[in-house]
């Protein structure tokens, strides 16, 4: 059985010299809490999940595939698209920090650099300038924009790109809806709802052209 004084010493060591958690543990917990936010807002997830949702809406199946399936597929595609960036973060920041060659601040700075480079490749200078004006900051080069400004500009740009891709994907399905509606009207079948006929046609067309593979490959290739 351990001596009470020994146990008290271990507890005080675990809680640091001032009876509080060490700053590195607090910083690590803070970073872990920010991981979902970073995954959603600073990676390719935004564009991918919006495009997949628009494809589902264009087909006309409001709940199929389920949201969980779309989110899982978007997450897998995000890992594929972001693999080079994550690899660079691991090589430049995580591995040296694990070996004790970098401090936390140095590791964080090196980890942010690849993410900034990825977001800058997808972001327009005009969007960065817009959010600099919103933040009441003096104009400066995009490479030196604060991370808050860069993330805001990046998300807006991703939404714009996703909606542009979604518009292009919507057109064939809208054409099918119009053709089916015109055909039913010409046959005098006014009481038959056009979506009842057009939905199987759209599903058949989407399967014949291997639509999910084309959409996933296209949206993944749209990143620079």
mmCIF file of C-alpha atoms in Angstrom:
data_model
loop_
_atom_site.group_PDB
_atom_site.id
_atom_site.type_symbol
_atom_site.label_atom_id
_atom_site.label_comp_id
_atom_site.label_asym_id
_atom_site.label_seq_id
_atom_site.Cartn_x
_atom_site.Cartn_y
_atom_site.Cartn_z
ATOM 1 C CA UNK A 1 0.000 0.000 0.000
ATOM 2 C CA UNK A 2 1.360 3.404 -1.001
ATOM 3 C CA UNK A 3 2.262 5.900 1.644
ATOM 4 C CA UNK A 4 -0.202 8.822 1.824
ATOM 5 C CA UNK A 5 2.600 11.325 1.397
ATOM 6 C CA UNK A 6 3.747 9.545 -1.764
ATOM 7 C CA UNK A 7 0.224 9.693 -3.203
ATOM 8 C CA UNK A 8 -0.033 13.388 -2.360
ATOM 9 C CA UNK A 9 3.248 13.989 -4.139
ATOM 10 C CA UNK A 10 2.064 12.206 -7.286
ATOM 11 C CA UNK A 11 -1.184 14.164 -7.325
ATOM 12 C CA UNK A 12 0.602 17.475 -6.904
ATOM 13 C CA UNK A 13 3.060 16.557 -9.680
ATOM 14 C CA UNK A 14 0.229 15.685 -12.057
ATOM 15 C CA UNK A 15 -1.477 19.001 -11.369
ATOM 16 C CA UNK A 16 1.635 21.127 -11.699
ATOM 17 C CA UNK A 17 3.374 23.405 -9.227
ATOM 18 C CA UNK A 18 0.378 25.656 -8.691
ATOM 19 C CA UNK A 19 -2.310 23.005 -8.314
ATOM 20 C CA UNK A 20 -3.583 23.493 -11.885
ATOM 21 C CA UNK A 21 -3.288 21.470 -15.052
ATOM 22 C CA UNK A 22 -0.114 22.157 -17.043
ATOM 23 C CA UNK A 23 -0.499 24.669 -19.831
ATOM 24 C CA UNK A 24 0.505 22.128 -22.474
ATOM 25 C CA UNK A 25 -2.348 19.824 -21.403
ATOM 26 C CA UNK A 26 -4.817 22.708 -21.535
ATOM 27 C CA UNK A 27 -3.514 23.716 -24.953
ATOM 28 C CA UNK A 28 -3.813 20.135 -26.177
ATOM 29 C CA UNK A 29 -7.400 19.836 -24.968
ATOM 30 C CA UNK A 30 -8.239 23.159 -26.608
ATOM 31 C CA UNK A 31 -6.811 21.997 -29.927
ATOM 32 C CA UNK A 32 -8.743 18.740 -29.703
ATOM 33 C CA UNK A 33 -11.968 20.669 -29.169
ATOM 34 C CA UNK A 34 -11.224 22.717 -32.310
ATOM 35 C CA UNK A 35 -10.611 19.688 -34.538
ATOM 36 C CA UNK A 36 -14.280 19.317 -35.664
ATOM 37 C CA UNK A 37 -14.431 23.040 -36.471
ATOM 38 C CA UNK A 38 -11.187 22.884 -38.443
ATOM 39 C CA UNK A 39 -12.348 19.787 -40.294
ATOM 40 C CA UNK A 40 -15.606 21.457 -41.301
ATOM 41 C CA UNK A 41 -14.419 24.971 -42.103
ATOM 42 C CA UNK A 42 -10.774 24.742 -43.202
ATOM 43 C CA UNK A 43 -10.765 21.675 -45.450
ATOM 44 C CA UNK A 44 -12.473 20.519 -48.616
ATOM 45 C CA UNK A 45 -15.422 19.157 -46.613
ATOM 46 C CA UNK A 46 -17.582 22.242 -47.166
ATOM 47 C CA UNK A 47 -17.586 22.082 -50.955
ATOM 48 C CA UNK A 48 -17.919 18.304 -51.115
ATOM 49 C CA UNK A 49 -20.851 17.937 -48.724
ATOM 50 C CA UNK A 50 -22.768 20.802 -50.350
ATOM 51 C CA UNK A 51 -22.276 19.341 -53.837
ATOM 52 C CA UNK A 52 -23.418 15.897 -52.714
ATOM 53 C CA UNK A 53 -26.487 17.395 -51.061
ATOM 54 C CA UNK A 54 -27.332 19.346 -54.224
ATOM 55 C CA UNK A 55 -27.009 16.187 -56.308
ATOM 56 C CA UNK A 56 -29.456 14.404 -54.036
ATOM 57 C CA UNK A 57 -31.852 17.321 -54.297
ATOM 58 C CA UNK A 58 -31.511 17.437 -58.093
ATOM 59 C CA UNK A 59 -32.383 13.762 -58.408
ATOM 60 C CA UNK A 60 -35.486 14.355 -56.316
ATOM 61 C CA UNK A 61 -34.823 11.959 -53.441
ATOM 62 C CA UNK A 62 -35.063 14.217 -50.413
ATOM 63 C CA UNK A 63 -33.906 11.646 -47.859
ATOM 64 C CA UNK A 64 -31.934 9.107 -49.888
ATOM 65 C CA UNK A 65 -29.027 8.683 -49.485
ATOM 66 C CA UNK A 66 -29.385 9.560 -45.781
ATOM 67 C CA UNK A 67 -27.495 12.512 -44.337
ATOM 68 C CA UNK A 68 -25.160 10.177 -42.462
ATOM 69 C CA UNK A 69 -24.135 8.464 -45.717
ATOM 70 C CA UNK A 70 -23.500 11.778 -47.480
ATOM 71 C CA UNK A 71 -21.501 13.115 -44.533
ATOM 72 C CA UNK A 72 -19.447 9.910 -44.372
ATOM 73 C CA UNK A 73 -18.737 9.989 -48.101
ATOM 74 C CA UNK A 74 -17.806 13.670 -47.883
ATOM 75 C CA UNK A 75 -15.472 12.901 -44.980
ATOM 76 C CA UNK A 76 -13.721 10.119 -46.894
ATOM 77 C CA UNK A 77 -13.294 12.351 -49.963
ATOM 78 C CA UNK A 78 -11.995 15.117 -47.689
ATOM 79 C CA UNK A 79 -9.311 12.791 -46.348
ATOM 80 C CA UNK A 80 -8.341 11.891 -49.917
ATOM 81 C CA UNK A 81 -8.157 15.507 -51.085
ATOM 82 C CA UNK A 82 -6.387 16.719 -47.946
ATOM 83 C CA UNK A 83 -3.924 13.801 -47.747
ATOM 84 C CA UNK A 84 -0.927 15.789 -49.111
ATOM 85 C CA UNK A 85 -1.662 18.671 -46.722
ATOM 86 C CA UNK A 86 -2.069 16.349 -43.736
ATOM 87 C CA UNK A 87 1.133 14.537 -44.700
ATOM 88 C CA UNK A 88 3.025 17.806 -44.729
ATOM 89 C CA UNK A 89 1.589 18.766 -41.335
ATOM 90 C CA UNK A 90 2.731 15.437 -39.930
ATOM 91 C CA UNK A 91 6.232 15.722 -41.395
ATOM 92 C CA UNK A 92 6.813 19.387 -40.551
ATOM 93 C CA UNK A 93 5.001 19.773 -37.225
ATOM 94 C CA UNK A 94 3.700 16.648 -35.495
ATOM 95 C CA UNK A 95 6.697 14.363 -35.829
ATOM 96 C CA UNK A 96 9.295 16.969 -34.781
ATOM 97 C CA UNK A 97 7.067 17.958 -31.845
ATOM 98 C CA UNK A 98 6.694 14.325 -30.769
ATOM 99 C CA UNK A 99 10.485 14.001 -30.786
ATOM 100 C CA UNK A 100 10.868 17.097 -28.647
ATOM 101 C CA UNK A 101 12.502 19.218 -31.348
ATOM 102 C CA UNK A 102 9.775 21.875 -31.387
ATOM 103 C CA UNK A 103 7.837 23.765 -28.784
ATOM 104 C CA UNK A 104 4.055 23.890 -28.912
ATOM 105 C CA UNK A 105 4.019 27.349 -30.463
ATOM 106 C CA UNK A 106 6.533 26.336 -33.115
ATOM 107 C CA UNK A 107 4.622 23.142 -33.912
ATOM 108 C CA UNK A 108 1.346 25.061 -34.162
ATOM 109 C CA UNK A 109 2.901 27.621 -36.487
ATOM 110 C CA UNK A 110 4.265 24.895 -38.743
ATOM 111 C CA UNK A 111 0.942 23.043 -38.717
ATOM 112 C CA UNK A 112 -1.005 26.159 -39.728
ATOM 113 C CA UNK A 113 1.274 26.934 -42.684
ATOM 114 C CA UNK A 114 0.134 24.009 -44.929
ATOM 115 C CA UNK A 115 -3.524 24.738 -44.123
ATOM 116 C CA UNK A 116 -3.029 28.396 -45.030
ATOM 117 C CA UNK A 117 -1.387 27.395 -48.297
ATOM 118 C CA UNK A 118 -4.289 25.082 -49.164
ATOM 119 C CA UNK A 119 -6.937 27.682 -48.357
ATOM 120 C CA UNK A 120 -5.083 30.416 -50.261
ATOM 121 C CA UNK A 121 -5.070 28.255 -53.407
ATOM 122 C CA UNK A 122 -8.870 28.029 -53.285
ATOM 123 C CA UNK A 123 -9.639 31.608 -52.173
ATOM 124 C CA UNK A 124 -10.071 34.702 -54.320
ATOM 125 C CA UNK A 125 -8.197 37.858 -53.427
ATOM 126 C CA UNK A 126 -11.467 39.802 -53.697
ATOM 127 C CA UNK A 127 -13.026 37.688 -50.924
ATOM 128 C CA UNK A 128 -10.046 38.294 -48.654
ATOM 129 C CA UNK A 129 -10.238 42.026 -49.321
ATOM 130 C CA UNK A 130 -13.964 41.968 -48.534
ATOM 131 C CA UNK A 131 -13.485 40.414 -45.106
ATOM 132 C CA UNK A 132 -10.557 42.702 -44.371
ATOM 133 C CA UNK A 133 -12.961 45.598 -44.870
ATOM 134 C CA UNK A 134 -15.555 43.847 -42.690
ATOM 135 C CA UNK A 135 -12.936 43.426 -39.957
ATOM 136 C CA UNK A 136 -11.855 47.081 -40.374
ATOM 137 C CA UNK A 137 -8.303 46.069 -41.202
ATOM 138 C CA UNK A 138 -5.893 47.804 -43.518
ATOM 139 C CA UNK A 139 -5.465 46.043 -46.875
ATOM 140 C CA UNK A 140 -2.478 43.721 -46.968
ATOM 141 C CA UNK A 141 -1.234 40.862 -49.189
ATOM 142 C CA UNK A 142 -3.357 37.734 -49.115
ATOM 143 C CA UNK A 143 -0.452 35.626 -47.848
ATOM 144 C CA UNK A 144 -0.316 37.707 -44.667
ATOM 145 C CA UNK A 145 -4.056 37.867 -44.015
ATOM 146 C CA UNK A 146 -5.142 36.888 -40.468
ATOM 147 C CA UNK A 147 -6.438 33.372 -40.115
ATOM 148 C CA UNK A 148 -9.934 34.604 -39.199
ATOM 149 C CA UNK A 149 -10.145 36.649 -42.393
ATOM 150 C CA UNK A 150 -8.730 33.807 -44.475
ATOM 151 C CA UNK A 151 -11.151 31.204 -43.088
ATOM 152 C CA UNK A 152 -14.148 33.483 -43.689
ATOM 153 C CA UNK A 153 -13.077 34.180 -47.276
ATOM 154 C CA UNK A 154 -12.321 30.503 -47.842
ATOM 155 C CA UNK A 155 -15.750 29.293 -46.670
ATOM 156 C CA UNK A 156 -17.553 31.877 -48.825
ATOM 157 C CA UNK A 157 -15.485 30.847 -51.832
ATOM 158 C CA UNK A 158 -16.200 27.162 -51.178
ATOM 159 C CA UNK A 159 -19.930 27.819 -51.025
ATOM 160 C CA UNK A 160 -19.730 29.755 -54.303
ATOM 161 C CA UNK A 161 -17.850 26.916 -55.993
ATOM 162 C CA UNK A 162 -20.230 24.296 -54.612
ATOM 163 C CA UNK A 163 -23.289 26.177 -55.874
ATOM 164 C CA UNK A 164 -21.679 26.660 -59.295
ATOM 165 C CA UNK A 165 -21.022 22.911 -59.550
ATOM 166 C CA UNK A 166 -24.528 22.205 -58.282
ATOM 167 C CA UNK A 167 -26.037 24.460 -60.980
ATOM 168 C CA UNK A 168 -24.229 22.490 -63.687
ATOM 169 C CA UNK A 169 -25.401 19.208 -62.176
ATOM 170 C CA UNK A 170 -29.007 20.404 -61.895
ATOM 171 C CA UNK A 171 -29.451 21.196 -65.604
ATOM 172 C CA UNK A 172 -29.731 17.617 -66.956
ATOM 173 C CA UNK A 173 -32.290 16.699 -64.290
ATOM 174 C CA UNK A 174 -34.317 19.839 -64.939
ATOM 175 C CA UNK A 175 -34.327 18.965 -68.652
ATOM 176 C CA UNK A 176 -35.681 15.498 -67.826
ATOM 177 C CA UNK A 177 -38.417 17.015 -65.648
ATOM 178 C CA UNK A 178 -39.441 19.407 -68.418
ATOM 179 C CA UNK A 179 -39.443 16.671 -71.058
ATOM 180 C CA UNK A 180 -41.566 14.361 -68.907
ATOM 181 C CA UNK A 181 -44.008 17.157 -68.042
ATOM 182 C CA UNK A 182 -44.377 18.121 -71.723
ATOM 183 C CA UNK A 183 -44.887 14.479 -72.732
ATOM 184 C CA UNK A 184 -47.566 13.928 -70.097
ATOM 185 C CA UNK A 185 -49.317 17.129 -71.104
ATOM 186 C CA UNK A 186 -49.227 16.104 -74.747
ATOM 187 C CA UNK A 187 -50.772 12.733 -73.857
ATOM 188 C CA UNK A 188 -53.473 14.448 -71.848
ATOM 189 C CA UNK A 189 -52.431 12.781 -68.603
ATOM 190 C CA UNK A 190 -52.985 15.861 -66.473
ATOM 191 C CA UNK A 191 -53.757 13.969 -63.288
ATOM 192 C CA UNK A 192 -50.448 12.076 -63.239
ATOM 193 C CA UNK A 193 -47.737 13.888 -61.302
ATOM 194 C CA UNK A 194 -44.592 14.420 -63.454
ATOM 195 C CA UNK A 195 -42.148 13.563 -60.598
ATOM 196 C CA UNK A 196 -43.683 10.079 -60.383
ATOM 197 C CA UNK A 197 -42.505 9.405 -63.944
ATOM 198 C CA UNK A 198 -39.351 11.518 -64.018
ATOM 199 C CA UNK A 199 -37.802 10.083 -60.834
ATOM 200 C CA UNK A 200 -37.252 6.553 -62.251
ATOM 201 C CA UNK A 201 -35.913 8.081 -65.462
ATOM 202 C CA UNK A 202 -33.443 10.248 -63.544
ATOM 203 C CA UNK A 203 -32.353 7.328 -61.389
ATOM 204 C CA UNK A 204 -31.826 5.151 -64.465
ATOM 205 C CA UNK A 205 -29.833 7.868 -66.220
ATOM 206 C CA UNK A 206 -27.728 8.528 -63.135
ATOM 207 C CA UNK A 207 -26.895 4.846 -62.749
ATOM 208 C CA UNK A 208 -26.134 4.374 -66.468
ATOM 209 C CA UNK A 209 -23.551 7.180 -66.493
ATOM 210 C CA UNK A 210 -22.092 6.038 -63.129
ATOM 211 C CA UNK A 211 -23.139 9.351 -61.647
ATOM 212 C CA UNK A 212 -21.793 9.029 -58.118
ATOM 213 C CA UNK A 213 -18.313 8.158 -59.374
ATOM 214 C CA UNK A 214 -18.389 11.083 -61.821
ATOM 215 C CA UNK A 215 -19.582 13.514 -59.154
ATOM 216 C CA UNK A 216 -17.047 12.378 -56.561
ATOM 217 C CA UNK A 217 -14.197 12.388 -59.050
ATOM 218 C CA UNK A 218 -15.192 15.770 -60.450
ATOM 219 C CA UNK A 219 -15.550 17.532 -57.129
ATOM 220 C CA UNK A 220 -12.264 16.056 -55.874
ATOM 221 C CA UNK A 221 -10.492 17.210 -59.046
ATOM 222 C CA UNK A 222 -11.890 20.730 -58.681
ATOM 223 C CA UNK A 223 -9.449 21.547 -55.870
ATOM 224 C CA UNK A 224 -6.160 23.190 -56.756
#
